[in-house]
Amino acid sequence: MSVLENLEPKNVFHYFEEICQIPHGSGNLDRISGYLEQFAKDRGLFHIRDKANNVIIVKEATTDYENTEPVILQGHMDMVAVKTPGCDIDLQKDALRLKTEGDFVFAEGTSLGGDDGIAVAYILALLDSDDIPHPRIEAVITTDEEVGMDGAVAIDLSMLTAKRMLNIDSEEEGILLTSCAGGLRTDCHLPVTGTDRPADTVCLQLTVSGLMGGHSGTEINKERGNAIKLLGVTLQQLLGRLELNIVDIAGGEKDNAIPIAAHAVVCVKKDQQKMLEAEAARIAEETKKEYQSKEKNLCISIASCDACEEQMFDNESTGRIAGFLTTMPNGVMAMSADIEGLVETSLNAGVMRYACGAKKEVVVSLAVRSAIETAKEKLKLQLDTLTKVFGGYTEAYGDYPGWQYNPDSKLRADMIRIYQELFGKEVRVEALHAGLECGVMISKIPGLDCVSFGPDIFDIHTTEERLSISSTARMWDYLLEILKQK
């Protein structure tokens, strides 16, 4: 039985539920891309599926709209796929377990993928309709937006005719987004030298958990704790009081999500175990007080490990890793001088892993964002320099441009007017610190007029993500009204 079958708009939630039955985390998009391709084939619609799994579907204008300016409807098919500890869902293979409560749709134990599954659902509902008036629709559904906009960078848009685009990738009703930051990903590689673990040592796991997390663009200004950063600072504090060695270290799941948990397996001499536990408890209490207004469920714990590797990081490597994590910049770097409350430049340490093969190294992946291209490059240079000082090197990828505000946007003016007429109140026009694909699209279609909007989605990129049912309906009505204009 369908979980969402009684929700309105019925066809939108029908397609959203179908999408949620297909695993579609970033990098795992063959099935969802194939589904979209088959959708177009079944309806006889012109379509393209490229080597990057992007899908373009075209539906010609309905009667009386043949001379109306065509429109691009754009969203991305990938989601940030994260789950709670202990959740038995395999996000590479399994469907999401959808639930409803009150006005919200959510997924049990995982993120929901409302970002940007709701855009795809809107688009499919439109393409499937036979009674909705609209101009020529050029639907562009891209891949791997969440890991650097790879699909948007790769896609060929030369066959499109539209010069206006609705990007349905905003998560707050009543706001039109008209510019955004550019970004890139940087991996910091820190080599590690292993050494045999002495027989008179014991292993313990130091864990940071219980953090709120969130989107590293939209929630970065809330100063929430970053588990990787907190773990590094805790290790550095412990090294100031006693000798310990790292055995393993990891944290986070996605570089564009603020990590909610991280851990390090460490070893100490058996006669120092109680001292380590006492110091860890003291630091935990201090840190909890520091974050008591921001992270009410923050937990820093230490517990014995049943099993442990025979090798550990040597003293120098342990010190370098803790030192790098402590001095690594993270969070808001600068606020905009032009737009009150807007983050201008930031970065987020989202993933940390220890590769213990032939080439032993700790890799920290960070998302760098800025509305100013030169500031983005300088922050990358800072990471390059810091990593080099700590004996490592960096790799940058997923570089994408920002989206500059267009003061002469006719589409924005039309959407402001339509919102006022439909809902009887003013819509807010804002810029966004997180990345959107509009900047990439404009670089491929010069003169493209873009606006981004969408329904209310809360706590995106986290396991607390939830989509407002009533807002989804209102923004569907808004979309139909935009398309109905001649």
PDB file of N, CA, C and O in Angstrom, residues 9 11-13 15-17 19-20 24 32 35-36 39 55 57 72-79 112-128 137-142 145-146 165-171 436-437 451-457 460 465 467-468 471-472 475-476 479-480 483:
ATOM      1  N   PRO A   9      -0.917  17.543  -3.698  1.00  0.00           N
ATOM      2  CA  PRO A   9      -1.405  17.090  -5.003  1.00  0.00           C
ATOM      3  C   PRO A   9      -1.025  15.635  -5.277  1.00  0.00           C
ATOM      4  O   PRO A   9       0.135  15.244  -5.126  1.00  0.00           O
ATOM      5  N   ASN A  11      -0.676  13.516  -7.835  1.00  0.00           N
ATOM      6  CA  ASN A  11       0.319  13.046  -8.792  1.00  0.00           C
ATOM      7  C   ASN A  11       1.740  13.427  -8.361  1.00  0.00           C
ATOM      8  O   ASN A  11       2.687  12.692  -8.608  1.00  0.00           O
ATOM      9  N   VAL A  12       1.864  14.573  -7.707  1.00  0.00           N
ATOM     10  CA  VAL A  12       3.189  14.987  -7.213  1.00  0.00           C
ATOM     11  C   VAL A  12       3.689  13.996  -6.170  1.00  0.00           C
ATOM     12  O   VAL A  12       4.824  13.504  -6.243  1.00  0.00           O
ATOM     13  N   PHE A  13       2.834  13.670  -5.203  1.00  0.00           N
ATOM     14  CA  PHE A  13       3.272  12.749  -4.152  1.00  0.00           C
ATOM     15  C   PHE A  13       3.386  11.312  -4.684  1.00  0.00           C
ATOM     16  O   PHE A  13       4.184  10.524  -4.156  1.00  0.00           O
ATOM     17  N   TYR A  15       4.672  10.546  -7.615  1.00  0.00           N
ATOM     18  CA  TYR A  15       6.017  10.454  -8.190  1.00  0.00           C
ATOM     19  C   TYR A  15       7.106  10.616  -7.132  1.00  0.00           C
ATOM     20  O   TYR A  15       8.165   9.996  -7.228  1.00  0.00           O
ATOM     21  N   PHE A  16       6.837  11.405  -6.109  1.00  0.00           N
ATOM     22  CA  PHE A  16       7.828  11.510  -5.036  1.00  0.00           C
ATOM     23  C   PHE A  16       8.029  10.158  -4.363  1.00  0.00           C
ATOM     24  O   PHE A  16       9.165   9.754  -4.078  1.00  0.00           O
ATOM     25  N   GLU A  17       6.933   9.442  -4.135  1.00  0.00           N
ATOM     26  CA  GLU A  17       7.046   8.127  -3.505  1.00  0.00           C
ATOM     27  C   GLU A  17       7.766   7.141  -4.430  1.00  0.00           C
ATOM     28  O   GLU A  17       8.577   6.323  -3.964  1.00  0.00           O
ATOM     29  N   ILE A  19      10.075   7.855  -6.595  1.00  0.00           N
ATOM     30  CA  ILE A  19      11.495   8.223  -6.541  1.00  0.00           C
ATOM     31  C   ILE A  19      12.139   7.665  -5.269  1.00  0.00           C
ATOM     32  O   ILE A  19      13.267   7.155  -5.301  1.00  0.00           O
ATOM     33  N   CYS A  20      11.409   7.737  -4.161  1.00  0.00           N
ATOM     34  CA  CYS A  20      11.947   7.264  -2.880  1.00  0.00           C
ATOM     35  C   CYS A  20      12.107   5.747  -2.830  1.00  0.00           C
ATOM     36  O   CYS A  20      12.773   5.227  -1.934  1.00  0.00           O
ATOM     37  N   HIS A  24      19.039   6.712  -4.620  1.00  0.00           N
ATOM     38  CA  HIS A  24      19.568   7.762  -5.489  1.00  0.00           C
ATOM     39  C   HIS A  24      20.476   8.732  -4.742  1.00  0.00           C
ATOM     40  O   HIS A  24      20.423   9.940  -4.931  1.00  0.00           O
ATOM     41  N   ILE A  32      17.960   5.562 -11.014  1.00  0.00           N
ATOM     42  CA  ILE A  32      17.022   6.681 -11.079  1.00  0.00           C
ATOM     43  C   ILE A  32      17.088   7.350 -12.443  1.00  0.00           C
ATOM     44  O   ILE A  32      16.067   7.758 -13.005  1.00  0.00           O
ATOM     45  N   TYR A  35      15.144   5.179 -14.750  1.00  0.00           N
ATOM     46  CA  TYR A  35      13.714   5.359 -14.485  1.00  0.00           C
ATOM     47  C   TYR A  35      13.185   6.589 -15.218  1.00  0.00           C
ATOM     48  O   TYR A  35      12.115   6.558 -15.835  1.00  0.00           O
ATOM     49  N   LEU A  36      13.939   7.697 -15.168  1.00  0.00           N
ATOM     50  CA  LEU A  36      13.515   8.925 -15.830  1.00  0.00           C
ATOM     51  C   LEU A  36      13.513   8.754 -17.348  1.00  0.00           C
ATOM     52  O   LEU A  36      12.610   9.247 -18.043  1.00  0.00           O
ATOM     53  N   PHE A  39      10.479   6.761 -18.231  1.00  0.00           N
ATOM     54  CA  PHE A  39       9.302   7.622 -18.095  1.00  0.00           C
ATOM     55  C   PHE A  39       9.062   8.387 -19.399  1.00  0.00           C
ATOM     56  O   PHE A  39       7.930   8.455 -19.900  1.00  0.00           O
ATOM     57  N   VAL A  55      19.457  13.793 -17.434  1.00  0.00           N
ATOM     58  CA  VAL A  55      18.311  13.517 -18.301  1.00  0.00           C
ATOM     59  C   VAL A  55      17.636  14.832 -18.678  1.00  0.00           C
ATOM     60  O   VAL A  55      17.347  15.659 -17.805  1.00  0.00           O
ATOM     61  N   ILE A  57      14.213  16.122 -20.777  1.00  0.00           N
ATOM     62  CA  ILE A  57      12.934  15.691 -21.348  1.00  0.00           C
ATOM     63  C   ILE A  57      12.193  16.938 -21.825  1.00  0.00           C
ATOM     64  O   ILE A  57      12.105  17.929 -21.090  1.00  0.00           O
ATOM     65  N   ILE A  72      12.688  26.388 -18.930  1.00  0.00           N
ATOM     66  CA  ILE A  72      13.433  25.251 -18.392  1.00  0.00           C
ATOM     67  C   ILE A  72      12.973  25.012 -16.970  1.00  0.00           C
ATOM     68  O   ILE A  72      12.935  25.948 -16.156  1.00  0.00           O
ATOM     69  N   LEU A  73      12.600  23.779 -16.650  1.00  0.00           N
ATOM     70  CA  LEU A  73      12.348  23.371 -15.272  1.00  0.00           C
ATOM     71  C   LEU A  73      13.524  22.515 -14.846  1.00  0.00           C
ATOM     72  O   LEU A  73      13.840  21.515 -15.498  1.00  0.00           O
ATOM     73  N   GLN A  74      14.181  22.889 -13.756  1.00  0.00           N
ATOM     74  CA  GLN A  74      15.450  22.237 -13.434  1.00  0.00           C
ATOM     75  C   GLN A  74      15.528  21.835 -11.966  1.00  0.00           C
ATOM     76  O   GLN A  74      15.124  22.574 -11.062  1.00  0.00           O
ATOM     77  N   GLY A  75      16.031  20.628 -11.765  1.00  0.00           N
ATOM     78  CA  GLY A  75      16.317  20.123 -10.430  1.00  0.00           C
ATOM     79  C   GLY A  75      17.361  19.029 -10.560  1.00  0.00           C
ATOM     80  O   GLY A  75      17.787  18.682 -11.659  1.00  0.00           O
ATOM     81  N   HIS A  76      17.775  18.472  -9.432  1.00  0.00           N
ATOM     82  CA  HIS A  76      18.768  17.398  -9.482  1.00  0.00           C
ATOM     83  C   HIS A  76      18.193  16.118  -8.893  1.00  0.00           C
ATOM     84  O   HIS A  76      17.376  16.149  -7.972  1.00  0.00           O
ATOM     85  N   MET A  77      18.641  14.985  -9.439  1.00  0.00           N
ATOM     86  CA  MET A  77      18.078  13.699  -9.045  1.00  0.00           C
ATOM     87  C   MET A  77      18.765  13.071  -7.846  1.00  0.00           C
ATOM     88  O   MET A  77      18.242  12.111  -7.264  1.00  0.00           O
ATOM     89  N   ASP A  78      19.945  13.552  -7.453  1.00  0.00           N
ATOM     90  CA  ASP A  78      20.660  12.921  -6.341  1.00  0.00           C
ATOM     91  C   ASP A  78      20.269  13.549  -5.012  1.00  0.00           C
ATOM     92  O   ASP A  78      19.831  14.694  -4.931  1.00  0.00           O
ATOM     93  N   MET A  79      20.412  12.751  -3.962  1.00  0.00           N
ATOM     94  CA  MET A  79      20.147  13.205  -2.600  1.00  0.00           C
ATOM     95  C   MET A  79      21.365  12.948  -1.726  1.00  0.00           C
ATOM     96  O   MET A  79      22.238  12.140  -2.069  1.00  0.00           O
ATOM     97  N   LEU A 112      15.543  12.194   3.825  1.00  0.00           N
ATOM     98  CA  LEU A 112      14.361  12.014   2.979  1.00  0.00           C
ATOM     99  C   LEU A 112      14.661  12.227   1.498  1.00  0.00           C
ATOM    100  O   LEU A 112      14.060  11.593   0.636  1.00  0.00           O
ATOM    101  N   GLY A 113      15.579  13.135   1.201  1.00  0.00           N
ATOM    102  CA  GLY A 113      15.834  13.464  -0.195  1.00  0.00           C
ATOM    103  C   GLY A 113      14.798  14.385  -0.796  1.00  0.00           C
ATOM    104  O   GLY A 113      14.623  14.427  -2.014  1.00  0.00           O
ATOM    105  N   GLY A 114      14.078  15.137   0.054  1.00  0.00           N
ATOM    106  CA  GLY A 114      13.199  16.173  -0.465  1.00  0.00           C
ATOM    107  C   GLY A 114      14.007  17.167  -1.284  1.00  0.00           C
ATOM    108  O   GLY A 114      13.533  17.734  -2.265  1.00  0.00           O
ATOM    109  N   ASP A 115      15.237  17.373  -0.869  1.00  0.00           N
ATOM    110  CA  ASP A 115      16.253  18.081  -1.642  1.00  0.00           C
ATOM    111  C   ASP A 115      16.990  17.049  -2.488  1.00  0.00           C
ATOM    112  O   ASP A 115      17.864  16.351  -1.985  1.00  0.00           O
ATOM    113  N   ASP A 116      16.669  16.820  -3.768  1.00  0.00           N
ATOM    114  CA  ASP A 116      15.788  17.643  -4.552  1.00  0.00           C
ATOM    115  C   ASP A 116      14.729  16.762  -5.216  1.00  0.00           C
ATOM    116  O   ASP A 116      14.296  17.028  -6.324  1.00  0.00           O
ATOM    117  N   GLY A 117      14.324  15.713  -4.481  1.00  0.00           N
ATOM    118  CA  GLY A 117      13.322  14.810  -5.035  1.00  0.00           C
ATOM    119  C   GLY A 117      12.005  15.488  -5.320  1.00  0.00           C
ATOM    120  O   GLY A 117      11.285  15.095  -6.250  1.00  0.00           O
ATOM    121  N   ILE A 118      11.681  16.545  -4.554  1.00  0.00           N
ATOM    122  CA  ILE A 118      10.395  17.201  -4.787  1.00  0.00           C
ATOM    123  C   ILE A 118      10.397  17.929  -6.114  1.00  0.00           C
ATOM    124  O   ILE A 118       9.371  18.022  -6.799  1.00  0.00           O
ATOM    125  N   ALA A 119      11.561  18.443  -6.551  1.00  0.00           N
ATOM    126  CA  ALA A 119      11.641  19.080  -7.869  1.00  0.00           C
ATOM    127  C   ALA A 119      11.368  18.064  -8.962  1.00  0.00           C
ATOM    128  O   ALA A 119      10.610  18.331  -9.906  1.00  0.00           O
ATOM    129  N   VAL A 120      11.964  16.889  -8.839  1.00  0.00           N
ATOM    130  CA  VAL A 120      11.768  15.841  -9.834  1.00  0.00           C
ATOM    131  C   VAL A 120      10.299  15.415  -9.852  1.00  0.00           C
ATOM    132  O   VAL A 120       9.709  15.199 -10.919  1.00  0.00           O
ATOM    133  N   ALA A 121       9.684  15.324  -8.681  1.00  0.00           N
ATOM    134  CA  ALA A 121       8.266  14.936  -8.604  1.00  0.00           C
ATOM    135  C   ALA A 121       7.370  15.983  -9.264  1.00  0.00           C
ATOM    136  O   ALA A 121       6.426  15.637  -9.999  1.00  0.00           O
ATOM    137  N   TYR A 122       7.632  17.263  -8.998  1.00  0.00           N
ATOM    138  CA  TYR A 122       6.882  18.332  -9.663  1.00  0.00           C
ATOM    139  C   TYR A 122       6.999  18.201 -11.187  1.00  0.00           C
ATOM    140  O   TYR A 122       6.019  18.289 -11.924  1.00  0.00           O
ATOM    141  N   ILE A 123       8.240  18.025 -11.648  1.00  0.00           N
ATOM    142  CA  ILE A 123       8.494  17.967 -13.091  1.00  0.00           C
ATOM    143  C   ILE A 123       7.782  16.775 -13.727  1.00  0.00           C
ATOM    144  O   ILE A 123       7.128  16.906 -14.772  1.00  0.00           O
ATOM    145  N   LEU A 124       7.877  15.605 -13.103  1.00  0.00           N
ATOM    146  CA  LEU A 124       7.234  14.421 -13.662  1.00  0.00           C
ATOM    147  C   LEU A 124       5.714  14.562 -13.671  1.00  0.00           C
ATOM    148  O   LEU A 124       5.049  14.138 -14.629  1.00  0.00           O
ATOM    149  N   ALA A 125       5.160  15.155 -12.630  1.00  0.00           N
ATOM    150  CA  ALA A 125       3.712  15.358 -12.581  1.00  0.00           C
ATOM    151  C   ALA A 125       3.259  16.273 -13.720  1.00  0.00           C
ATOM    152  O   ALA A 125       2.195  16.052 -14.328  1.00  0.00           O
ATOM    153  N   LEU A 126       4.061  17.281 -14.028  1.00  0.00           N
ATOM    154  CA  LEU A 126       3.734  18.169 -15.141  1.00  0.00           C
ATOM    155  C   LEU A 126       3.846  17.454 -16.482  1.00  0.00           C
ATOM    156  O   LEU A 126       2.968  17.555 -17.344  1.00  0.00           O
ATOM    157  N   LEU A 127       4.939  16.726 -16.663  1.00  0.00           N
ATOM    158  CA  LEU A 127       5.162  16.028 -17.927  1.00  0.00           C
ATOM    159  C   LEU A 127       4.117  14.941 -18.166  1.00  0.00           C
ATOM    160  O   LEU A 127       3.824  14.591 -19.306  1.00  0.00           O
ATOM    161  N   ASP A 128       3.551  14.418 -17.091  1.00  0.00           N
ATOM    162  CA  ASP A 128       2.562  13.343 -17.190  1.00  0.00           C
ATOM    163  C   ASP A 128       1.143  13.865 -17.389  1.00  0.00           C
ATOM    164  O   ASP A 128       0.239  13.097 -17.705  1.00  0.00           O
ATOM    165  N   ILE A 137       8.027  22.955 -22.330  1.00  0.00           N
ATOM    166  CA  ILE A 137       8.799  22.663 -21.124  1.00  0.00           C
ATOM    167  C   ILE A 137      10.051  21.898 -21.510  1.00  0.00           C
ATOM    168  O   ILE A 137       9.986  20.868 -22.184  1.00  0.00           O
ATOM    169  N   GLU A 138      11.197  22.412 -21.085  1.00  0.00           N
ATOM    170  CA  GLU A 138      12.476  21.733 -21.266  1.00  0.00           C
ATOM    171  C   GLU A 138      12.975  21.350 -19.878  1.00  0.00           C
ATOM    172  O   GLU A 138      13.503  22.180 -19.145  1.00  0.00           O
ATOM    173  N   ALA A 139      12.718  20.112 -19.505  1.00  0.00           N
ATOM    174  CA  ALA A 139      13.068  19.632 -18.161  1.00  0.00           C
ATOM    175  C   ALA A 139      14.524  19.169 -18.154  1.00  0.00           C
ATOM    176  O   ALA A 139      14.923  18.347 -18.982  1.00  0.00           O
ATOM    177  N   VAL A 140      15.283  19.702 -17.220  1.00  0.00           N
ATOM    178  CA  VAL A 140      16.697  19.347 -17.087  1.00  0.00           C
ATOM    179  C   VAL A 140      16.913  18.799 -15.677  1.00  0.00           C
ATOM    180  O   VAL A 140      16.817  19.545 -14.693  1.00  0.00           O
ATOM    181  N   ILE A 141      17.181  17.491 -15.588  1.00  0.00           N
ATOM    182  CA  ILE A 141      17.353  16.830 -14.290  1.00  0.00           C
ATOM    183  C   ILE A 141      18.794  16.327 -14.219  1.00  0.00           C
ATOM    184  O   ILE A 141      19.181  15.416 -14.955  1.00  0.00           O
ATOM    185  N   THR A 142      19.562  16.925 -13.352  1.00  0.00           N
ATOM    186  CA  THR A 142      21.011  16.712 -13.328  1.00  0.00           C
ATOM    187  C   THR A 142      21.432  15.729 -12.242  1.00  0.00           C
ATOM    188  O   THR A 142      20.659  15.372 -11.353  1.00  0.00           O
ATOM    189  N   GLU A 145      24.646  16.818  -7.960  1.00  0.00           N
ATOM    190  CA  GLU A 145      24.673  18.214  -7.518  1.00  0.00           C
ATOM    191  C   GLU A 145      25.266  18.325  -6.126  1.00  0.00           C
ATOM    192  O   GLU A 145      25.979  19.279  -5.810  1.00  0.00           O
ATOM    193  N   GLU A 146      24.958  17.340  -5.288  1.00  0.00           N
ATOM    194  CA  GLU A 146      25.350  17.428  -3.887  1.00  0.00           C
ATOM    195  C   GLU A 146      26.842  17.215  -3.655  1.00  0.00           C
ATOM    196  O   GLU A 146      27.339  17.460  -2.560  1.00  0.00           O
ATOM    197  N   MET A 165      14.560  30.103 -16.679  1.00  0.00           N
ATOM    198  CA  MET A 165      14.664  28.822 -15.989  1.00  0.00           C
ATOM    199  C   MET A 165      14.144  28.923 -14.562  1.00  0.00           C
ATOM    200  O   MET A 165      14.505  29.835 -13.814  1.00  0.00           O
ATOM    201  N   LEU A 166      13.306  27.961 -14.200  1.00  0.00           N
ATOM    202  CA  LEU A 166      12.850  27.800 -12.821  1.00  0.00           C
ATOM    203  C   LEU A 166      13.670  26.676 -12.200  1.00  0.00           C
ATOM    204  O   LEU A 166      13.545  25.515 -12.572  1.00  0.00           O
ATOM    205  N   ASN A 167      14.531  27.043 -11.264  1.00  0.00           N
ATOM    206  CA  ASN A 167      15.300  26.067 -10.502  1.00  0.00           C
ATOM    207  C   ASN A 167      14.493  25.746  -9.243  1.00  0.00           C
ATOM    208  O   ASN A 167      14.260  26.619  -8.402  1.00  0.00           O
ATOM    209  N   ILE A 168      14.045  24.494  -9.120  1.00  0.00           N
ATOM    210  CA  ILE A 168      13.168  24.124  -7.997  1.00  0.00           C
ATOM    211  C   ILE A 168      14.031  23.439  -6.937  1.00  0.00           C
ATOM    212  O   ILE A 168      13.923  22.242  -6.680  1.00  0.00           O
ATOM    213  N   ASP A 169      14.914  24.217  -6.344  1.00  0.00           N
ATOM    214  CA  ASP A 169      15.885  23.646  -5.404  1.00  0.00           C
ATOM    215  C   ASP A 169      16.069  24.538  -4.192  1.00  0.00           C
ATOM    216  O   ASP A 169      17.139  24.609  -3.595  1.00  0.00           O
ATOM    217  N   SER A 170      15.006  25.257  -3.843  1.00  0.00           N
ATOM    218  CA  SER A 170      15.009  26.057  -2.625  1.00  0.00           C
ATOM    219  C   SER A 170      14.183  25.333  -1.577  1.00  0.00           C
ATOM    220  O   SER A 170      13.306  24.540  -1.916  1.00  0.00           O
ATOM    221  N   GLU A 171      14.466  25.586  -0.306  1.00  0.00           N
ATOM    222  CA  GLU A 171      13.808  24.823   0.764  1.00  0.00           C
ATOM    223  C   GLU A 171      13.014  25.706   1.723  1.00  0.00           C
ATOM    224  O   GLU A 171      12.798  25.330   2.867  1.00  0.00           O
ATOM    225  N   LEU A 436      23.856  26.570  -5.916  1.00  0.00           N
ATOM    226  CA  LEU A 436      22.793  26.141  -6.808  1.00  0.00           C
ATOM    227  C   LEU A 436      23.377  26.013  -8.216  1.00  0.00           C
ATOM    228  O   LEU A 436      24.408  26.610  -8.527  1.00  0.00           O
ATOM    229  N   GLU A 437      22.672  25.268  -9.054  1.00  0.00           N
ATOM    230  CA  GLU A 437      23.200  25.000 -10.389  1.00  0.00           C
ATOM    231  C   GLU A 437      22.975  26.145 -11.379  1.00  0.00           C
ATOM    232  O   GLU A 437      23.436  26.087 -12.518  1.00  0.00           O
ATOM    233  N   VAL A 451      15.393  31.966 -11.570  1.00  0.00           N
ATOM    234  CA  VAL A 451      14.910  32.162 -10.203  1.00  0.00           C
ATOM    235  C   VAL A 451      14.778  30.776  -9.574  1.00  0.00           C
ATOM    236  O   VAL A 451      14.380  29.820 -10.242  1.00  0.00           O
ATOM    237  N   SER A 452      15.112  30.669  -8.300  1.00  0.00           N
ATOM    238  CA  SER A 452      14.981  29.410  -7.573  1.00  0.00           C
ATOM    239  C   SER A 452      13.911  29.544  -6.497  1.00  0.00           C
ATOM    240  O   SER A 452      13.845  30.562  -5.799  1.00  0.00           O
ATOM    241  N   PHE A 453      13.066  28.516  -6.361  1.00  0.00           N
ATOM    242  CA  PHE A 453      12.037  28.502  -5.328  1.00  0.00           C
ATOM    243  C   PHE A 453      11.739  27.055  -4.964  1.00  0.00           C
ATOM    244  O   PHE A 453      12.252  26.115  -5.572  1.00  0.00           O
ATOM    245  N   GLY A 454      10.897  26.865  -3.963  1.00  0.00           N
ATOM    246  CA  GLY A 454      10.508  25.520  -3.572  1.00  0.00           C
ATOM    247  C   GLY A 454       9.689  25.533  -2.300  1.00  0.00           C
ATOM    248  O   GLY A 454       9.498  26.577  -1.668  1.00  0.00           O
ATOM    249  N   PRO A 455       9.175  24.369  -1.890  1.00  0.00           N
ATOM    250  CA  PRO A 455       8.376  24.266  -0.666  1.00  0.00           C
ATOM    251  C   PRO A 455       9.252  24.176   0.572  1.00  0.00           C
ATOM    252  O   PRO A 455      10.472  24.011   0.481  1.00  0.00           O
ATOM    253  N   ASP A 456       8.626  24.239   1.718  1.00  0.00           N
ATOM    254  CA  ASP A 456       9.349  24.129   2.988  1.00  0.00           C
ATOM    255  C   ASP A 456       9.889  22.718   3.192  1.00  0.00           C
ATOM    256  O   ASP A 456       9.123  21.741   3.201  1.00  0.00           O
ATOM    257  N   ILE A 457      11.192  22.614   3.347  1.00  0.00           N
ATOM    258  CA  ILE A 457      11.844  21.366   3.733  1.00  0.00           C
ATOM    259  C   ILE A 457      12.772  21.699   4.892  1.00  0.00           C
ATOM    260  O   ILE A 457      13.595  22.615   4.787  1.00  0.00           O
ATOM    261  N   ILE A 460      17.406  19.601   6.002  1.00  0.00           N
ATOM    262  CA  ILE A 460      17.879  18.826   4.856  1.00  0.00           C
ATOM    263  C   ILE A 460      19.275  18.281   5.130  1.00  0.00           C
ATOM    264  O   ILE A 460      20.038  18.829   5.922  1.00  0.00           O
ATOM    265  N   GLU A 465      15.296  15.239   8.358  1.00  0.00           N
ATOM    266  CA  GLU A 465      14.699  15.955   7.227  1.00  0.00           C
ATOM    267  C   GLU A 465      13.208  15.651   7.098  1.00  0.00           C
ATOM    268  O   GLU A 465      12.778  14.512   7.229  1.00  0.00           O
ATOM    269  N   LEU A 467       9.478  17.126   4.903  1.00  0.00           N
ATOM    270  CA  LEU A 467       8.870  17.929   3.844  1.00  0.00           C
ATOM    271  C   LEU A 467       7.456  18.311   4.250  1.00  0.00           C
ATOM    272  O   LEU A 467       6.667  17.451   4.645  1.00  0.00           O
ATOM    273  N   SER A 468       7.136  19.592   4.145  1.00  0.00           N
ATOM    274  CA  SER A 468       5.786  20.059   4.477  1.00  0.00           C
ATOM    275  C   SER A 468       4.807  19.691   3.366  1.00  0.00           C
ATOM    276  O   SER A 468       5.010  20.044   2.206  1.00  0.00           O
ATOM    277  N   SER A 471       2.822  22.956   2.253  1.00  0.00           N
ATOM    278  CA  SER A 471       3.680  23.843   1.466  1.00  0.00           C
ATOM    279  C   SER A 471       3.926  23.273   0.075  1.00  0.00           C
ATOM    280  O   SER A 471       3.970  24.008  -0.922  1.00  0.00           O
ATOM    281  N   THR A 472       4.072  21.951  -0.012  1.00  0.00           N
ATOM    282  CA  THR A 472       4.234  21.307  -1.319  1.00  0.00           C
ATOM    283  C   THR A 472       3.036  21.603  -2.210  1.00  0.00           C
ATOM    284  O   THR A 472       3.199  21.889  -3.411  1.00  0.00           O
ATOM    285  N   MET A 475       3.141  25.438  -3.300  1.00  0.00           N
ATOM    286  CA  MET A 475       4.163  25.732  -4.309  1.00  0.00           C
ATOM    287  C   MET A 475       3.852  25.051  -5.639  1.00  0.00           C
ATOM    288  O   MET A 475       4.288  25.515  -6.690  1.00  0.00           O
ATOM    289  N   TRP A 476       3.090  23.973  -5.614  1.00  0.00           N
ATOM    290  CA  TRP A 476       2.583  23.371  -6.851  1.00  0.00           C
ATOM    291  C   TRP A 476       1.606  24.335  -7.531  1.00  0.00           C
ATOM    292  O   TRP A 476       1.704  24.580  -8.739  1.00  0.00           O
ATOM    293  N   LEU A 479       3.632  27.138  -9.042  1.00  0.00           N
ATOM    294  CA  LEU A 479       4.293  26.714 -10.268  1.00  0.00           C
ATOM    295  C   LEU A 479       3.316  26.699 -11.438  1.00  0.00           C
ATOM    296  O   LEU A 479       3.624  27.189 -12.539  1.00  0.00           O
ATOM    297  N   LEU A 480       2.121  26.160 -11.231  1.00  0.00           N
ATOM    298  CA  LEU A 480       1.120  26.108 -12.297  1.00  0.00           C
ATOM    299  C   LEU A 480       0.702  27.496 -12.740  1.00  0.00           C
ATOM    300  O   LEU A 480       0.482  27.745 -13.938  1.00  0.00           O
ATOM    301  N   LEU A 483       3.432  28.997 -14.959  1.00  0.00           N
ATOM    302  CA  LEU A 483       3.410  28.403 -16.301  1.00  0.00           C
ATOM    303  C   LEU A 483       2.204  28.863 -17.106  1.00  0.00           C
ATOM    304  O   LEU A 483       2.247  28.875 -18.349  1.00  0.00           O
TER     305      LEU A 483
END
